[in-house]
XYZ file of C-alpha atoms in Angstrom:
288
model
C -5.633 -9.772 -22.175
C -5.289 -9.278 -18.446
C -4.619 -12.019 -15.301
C -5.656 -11.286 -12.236
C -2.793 -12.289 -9.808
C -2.174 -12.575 -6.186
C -0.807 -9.026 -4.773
C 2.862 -8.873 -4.316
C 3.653 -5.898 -2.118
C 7.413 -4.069 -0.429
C 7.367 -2.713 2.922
C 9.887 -1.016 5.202
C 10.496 0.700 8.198
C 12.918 2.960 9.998
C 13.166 4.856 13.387
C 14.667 7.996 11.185
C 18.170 10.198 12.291
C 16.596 12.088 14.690
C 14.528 9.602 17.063
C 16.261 6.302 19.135
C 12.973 4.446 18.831
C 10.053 3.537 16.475
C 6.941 4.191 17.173
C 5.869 3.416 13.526
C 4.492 -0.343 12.989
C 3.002 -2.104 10.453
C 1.307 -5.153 8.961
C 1.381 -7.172 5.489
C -1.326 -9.880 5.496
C -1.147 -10.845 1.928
C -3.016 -14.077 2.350
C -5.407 -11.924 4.100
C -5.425 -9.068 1.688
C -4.663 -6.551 3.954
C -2.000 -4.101 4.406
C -1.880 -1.838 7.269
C 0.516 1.289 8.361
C 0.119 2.984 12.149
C 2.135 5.477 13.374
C 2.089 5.752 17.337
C 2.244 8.967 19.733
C 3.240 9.401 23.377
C 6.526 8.918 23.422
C 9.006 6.576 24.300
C 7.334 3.241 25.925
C 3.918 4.550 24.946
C 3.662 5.175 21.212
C 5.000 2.345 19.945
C 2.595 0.376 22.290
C -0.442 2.406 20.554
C 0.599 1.443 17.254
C 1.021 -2.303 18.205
C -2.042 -2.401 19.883
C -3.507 -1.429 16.017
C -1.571 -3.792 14.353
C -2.346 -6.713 16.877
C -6.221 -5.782 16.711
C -6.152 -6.375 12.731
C -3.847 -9.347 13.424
C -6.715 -11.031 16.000
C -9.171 -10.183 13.370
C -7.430 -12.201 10.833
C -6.550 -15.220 13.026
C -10.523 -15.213 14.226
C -11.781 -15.742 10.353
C -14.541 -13.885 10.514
C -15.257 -11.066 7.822
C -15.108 -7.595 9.004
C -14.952 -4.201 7.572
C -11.838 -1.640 8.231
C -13.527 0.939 9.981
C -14.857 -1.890 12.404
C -11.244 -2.896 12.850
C -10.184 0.578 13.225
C -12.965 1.578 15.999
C -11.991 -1.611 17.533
C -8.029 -0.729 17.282
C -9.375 2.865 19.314
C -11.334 1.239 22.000
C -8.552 -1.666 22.434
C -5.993 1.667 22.883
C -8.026 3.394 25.302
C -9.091 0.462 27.554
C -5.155 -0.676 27.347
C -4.229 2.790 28.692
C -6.868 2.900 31.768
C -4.969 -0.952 32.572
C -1.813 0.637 32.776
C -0.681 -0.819 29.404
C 1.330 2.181 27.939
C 0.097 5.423 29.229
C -2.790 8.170 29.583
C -2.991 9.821 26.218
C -0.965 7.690 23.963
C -2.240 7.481 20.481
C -1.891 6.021 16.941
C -2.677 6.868 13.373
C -3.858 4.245 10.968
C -3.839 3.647 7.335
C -5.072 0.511 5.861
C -6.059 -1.420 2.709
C -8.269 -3.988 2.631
C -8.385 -6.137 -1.156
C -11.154 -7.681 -2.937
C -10.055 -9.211 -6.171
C -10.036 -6.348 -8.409
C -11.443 -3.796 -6.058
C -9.396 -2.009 -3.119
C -10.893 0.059 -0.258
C -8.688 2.595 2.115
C -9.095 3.689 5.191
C -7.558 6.380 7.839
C -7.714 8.124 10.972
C -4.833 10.900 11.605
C -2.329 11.920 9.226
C -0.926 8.706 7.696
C -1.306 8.490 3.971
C -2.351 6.295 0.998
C -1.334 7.253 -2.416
C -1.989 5.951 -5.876
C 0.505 5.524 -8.252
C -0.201 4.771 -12.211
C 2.344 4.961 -14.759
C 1.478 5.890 -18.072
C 2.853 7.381 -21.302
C 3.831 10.425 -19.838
C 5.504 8.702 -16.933
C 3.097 8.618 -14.262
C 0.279 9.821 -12.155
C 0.713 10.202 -8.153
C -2.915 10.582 -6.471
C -3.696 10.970 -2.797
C -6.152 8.827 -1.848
C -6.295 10.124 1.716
C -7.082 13.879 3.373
C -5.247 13.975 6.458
C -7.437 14.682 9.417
C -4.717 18.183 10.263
C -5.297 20.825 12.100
C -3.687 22.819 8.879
C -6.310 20.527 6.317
C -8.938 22.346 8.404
C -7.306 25.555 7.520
C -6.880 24.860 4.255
C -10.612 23.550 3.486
C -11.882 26.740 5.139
C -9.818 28.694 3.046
C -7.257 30.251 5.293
C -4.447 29.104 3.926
C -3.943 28.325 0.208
C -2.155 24.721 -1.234
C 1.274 26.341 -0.859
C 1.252 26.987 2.349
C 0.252 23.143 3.778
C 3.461 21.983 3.295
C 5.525 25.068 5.200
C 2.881 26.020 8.013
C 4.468 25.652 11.850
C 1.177 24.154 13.314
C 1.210 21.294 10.134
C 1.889 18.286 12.504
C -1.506 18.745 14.371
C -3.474 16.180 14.491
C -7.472 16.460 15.025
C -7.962 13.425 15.511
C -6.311 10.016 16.184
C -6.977 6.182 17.719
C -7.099 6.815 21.753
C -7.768 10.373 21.687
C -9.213 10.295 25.510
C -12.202 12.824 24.359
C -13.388 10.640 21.369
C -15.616 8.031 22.226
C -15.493 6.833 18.472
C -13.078 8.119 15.909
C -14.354 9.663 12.511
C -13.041 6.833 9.762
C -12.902 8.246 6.310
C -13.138 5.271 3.682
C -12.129 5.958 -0.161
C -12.559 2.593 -2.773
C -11.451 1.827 -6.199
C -11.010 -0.514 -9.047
C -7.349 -1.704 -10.132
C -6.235 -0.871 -12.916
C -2.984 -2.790 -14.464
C 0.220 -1.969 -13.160
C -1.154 0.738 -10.332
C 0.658 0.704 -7.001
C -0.728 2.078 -3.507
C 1.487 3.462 -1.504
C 0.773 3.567 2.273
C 2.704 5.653 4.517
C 3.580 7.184 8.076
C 4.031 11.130 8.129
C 7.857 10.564 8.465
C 7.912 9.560 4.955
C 5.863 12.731 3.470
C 7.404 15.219 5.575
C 10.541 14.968 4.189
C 9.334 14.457 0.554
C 6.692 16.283 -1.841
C 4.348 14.610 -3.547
C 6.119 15.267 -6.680
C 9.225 14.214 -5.266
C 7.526 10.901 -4.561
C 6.093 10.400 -7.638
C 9.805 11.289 -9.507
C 11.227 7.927 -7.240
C 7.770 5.808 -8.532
C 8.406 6.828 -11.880
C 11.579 5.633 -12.064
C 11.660 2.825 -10.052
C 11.307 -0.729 -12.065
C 9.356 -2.706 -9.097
C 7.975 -1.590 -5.945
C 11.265 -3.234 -3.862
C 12.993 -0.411 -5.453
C 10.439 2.214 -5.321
C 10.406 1.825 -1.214
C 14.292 1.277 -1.192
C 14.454 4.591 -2.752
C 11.814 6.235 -1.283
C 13.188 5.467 2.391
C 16.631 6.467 1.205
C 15.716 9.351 0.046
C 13.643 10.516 3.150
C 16.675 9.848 5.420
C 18.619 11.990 2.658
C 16.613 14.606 3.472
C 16.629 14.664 7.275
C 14.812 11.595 8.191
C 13.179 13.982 11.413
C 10.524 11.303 12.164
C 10.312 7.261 12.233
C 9.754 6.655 8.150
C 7.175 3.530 7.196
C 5.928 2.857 4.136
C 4.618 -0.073 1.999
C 3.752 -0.707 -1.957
C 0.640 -2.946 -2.708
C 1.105 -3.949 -6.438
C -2.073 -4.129 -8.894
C -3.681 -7.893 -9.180
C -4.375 -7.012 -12.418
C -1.182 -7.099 -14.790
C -1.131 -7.497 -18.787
C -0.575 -10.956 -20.220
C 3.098 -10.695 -22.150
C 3.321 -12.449 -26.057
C 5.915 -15.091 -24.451
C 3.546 -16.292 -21.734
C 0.632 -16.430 -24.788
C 3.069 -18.279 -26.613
C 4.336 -20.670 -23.960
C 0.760 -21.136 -23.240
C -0.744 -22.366 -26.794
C 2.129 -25.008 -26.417
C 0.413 -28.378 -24.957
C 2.627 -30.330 -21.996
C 3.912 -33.514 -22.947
C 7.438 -34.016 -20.974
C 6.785 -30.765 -18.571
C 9.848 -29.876 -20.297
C 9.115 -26.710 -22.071
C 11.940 -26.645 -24.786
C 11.217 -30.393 -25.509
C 7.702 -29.609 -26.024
C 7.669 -27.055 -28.200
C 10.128 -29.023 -30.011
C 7.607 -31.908 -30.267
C 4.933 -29.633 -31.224
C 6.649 -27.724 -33.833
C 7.866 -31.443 -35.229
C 4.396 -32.371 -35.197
C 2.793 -30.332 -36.870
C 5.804 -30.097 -39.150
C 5.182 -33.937 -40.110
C 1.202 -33.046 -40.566
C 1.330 -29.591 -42.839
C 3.972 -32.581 -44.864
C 1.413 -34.766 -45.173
C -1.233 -32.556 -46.587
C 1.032 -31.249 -49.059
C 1.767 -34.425 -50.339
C -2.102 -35.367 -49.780
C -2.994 -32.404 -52.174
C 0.001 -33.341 -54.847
């Protein structure tokens, strides 16, 4: 048997060894079921203003209370960015990636613009399986799908930080959202993440930390950790939505075929187990 459970989730951020600010954001709406990851360009003054502008869109969106879709939120997130720019708010050609999950009970649905990743992690017998939910909209993804470059090569190539598209690209009127949905299963994580996070780490490297990582606090302790072992070049975010779905354990079947009396749980198993001590008694001596 399976309960279907609010979503507990870990998030983190860091500006990285190599940078003095952050132009990575994020947001954790659990009561909204959303979870959302940008990662701003421009520089200093400018990208971090991009990627707040995303994660204060969502954040109006939520407070309003009406229903809307991601890729709404994220067109709205592009147009916010560019009309912010031609204010004077930031600057001319400052930009942000997105990544976002949206829940629905025991369905999920993802969706990007730029480079920023979603993952999906779920263990099994063998350990685990990592799966990329997202394709990164990359200049080296392009190459790639055409068949220029092989798998290997993604990873290493010089031009791999290219973006072809992102929110407030001055030349895009609307931004391309790619949308990817799914059924939990129990005990699956997503991961979402900024490019600081799988730049410095494989995806075999990240799935290595999942596997062996008891709850997702310690998954995205580990995972930044690790990424700032390995350089930590860019600002690292990252957050772990936990499955809804999660298997009922024999103690909580047990504690829960034992009726309240005294809201004292010990005491009223005690009283239980006395009663119906005193009745199987009775119906011995009954049958006698």
């Amino acid at each position: 048997m399976t309960l279907l459970h609010p979503l507990e989730y870990s998030a983190a951020t860091h500006p990285g060894l190599k940078r003095a600010n952050n132009e990575d954001c994020f947001l954790s709406a659990p009561s909204a079921d959303l979870w959302v990851v940008a990662d701003g360009m421009g520089g200093h003054e400018a990208g971090e203003i991009a990627s707040a502008i995303v994660r204060e869109t969502f954040e109006e969106l939520v407070q309003q209370g009406t229903p809307f879709t991601l890729p709404d939120a994220i067109q709205k997130s592009h147009e916010v960015i560019l009309s912010s720019a031609d204010k004077g708010i930031g600057a001319i050609g400052m930009g942000s990636t997105v990544v976002a999950l949206q829940n629905q009970k025991k369905h999920y649905q993802v969706a990007w613009v730029g480079d920023s990743r979603a993952y999906l992690w779920t263990p099994d017998e063998h350990g685990g399986q990592l799966i990329r939910l997202t394709t990164d909209h990359s200049y080296v993804q392009m190459l790639y799908t055409s068949g220029a470059i092989t798998a290997d090569e993604l990873d290493s190539h010089p031009d791999k930080n290219i973006i072809t598209q992102c929110l407030g690209m001055q030349e895009l009127g609307h931004v391309k959202v790619d949308v990817t949905q799914g059924m939990w299963q129990k005990n699956q994580w997503i991961l979402l993440c900024s490019d600081g996070l799988t730049d410095e780490l494989s995806d075999a490297s990240i799935a290595l930390i999942l596997q062996h990582s008891p709850n997702s606090l310690t998954a995205v302790d580990q995972l930044l950790h690790e990424a700032l072992t390995s350089g930590g070049h860019d600002n690292i975010t990252l957050q772990i939505i936990e499955s809804p779905i999660v298997a009922e354990s024999l103690s909580t079947r047990f504690w829960n075929w034992i009726p309240t009396i005294t809201n004292n749980r010990t005491v009223d198993a005690l009283i239980f187990f006395s009663a119906i001590t005193a009745l199987l008694g009775l119906l011995v001596n009954t049958l006698k």
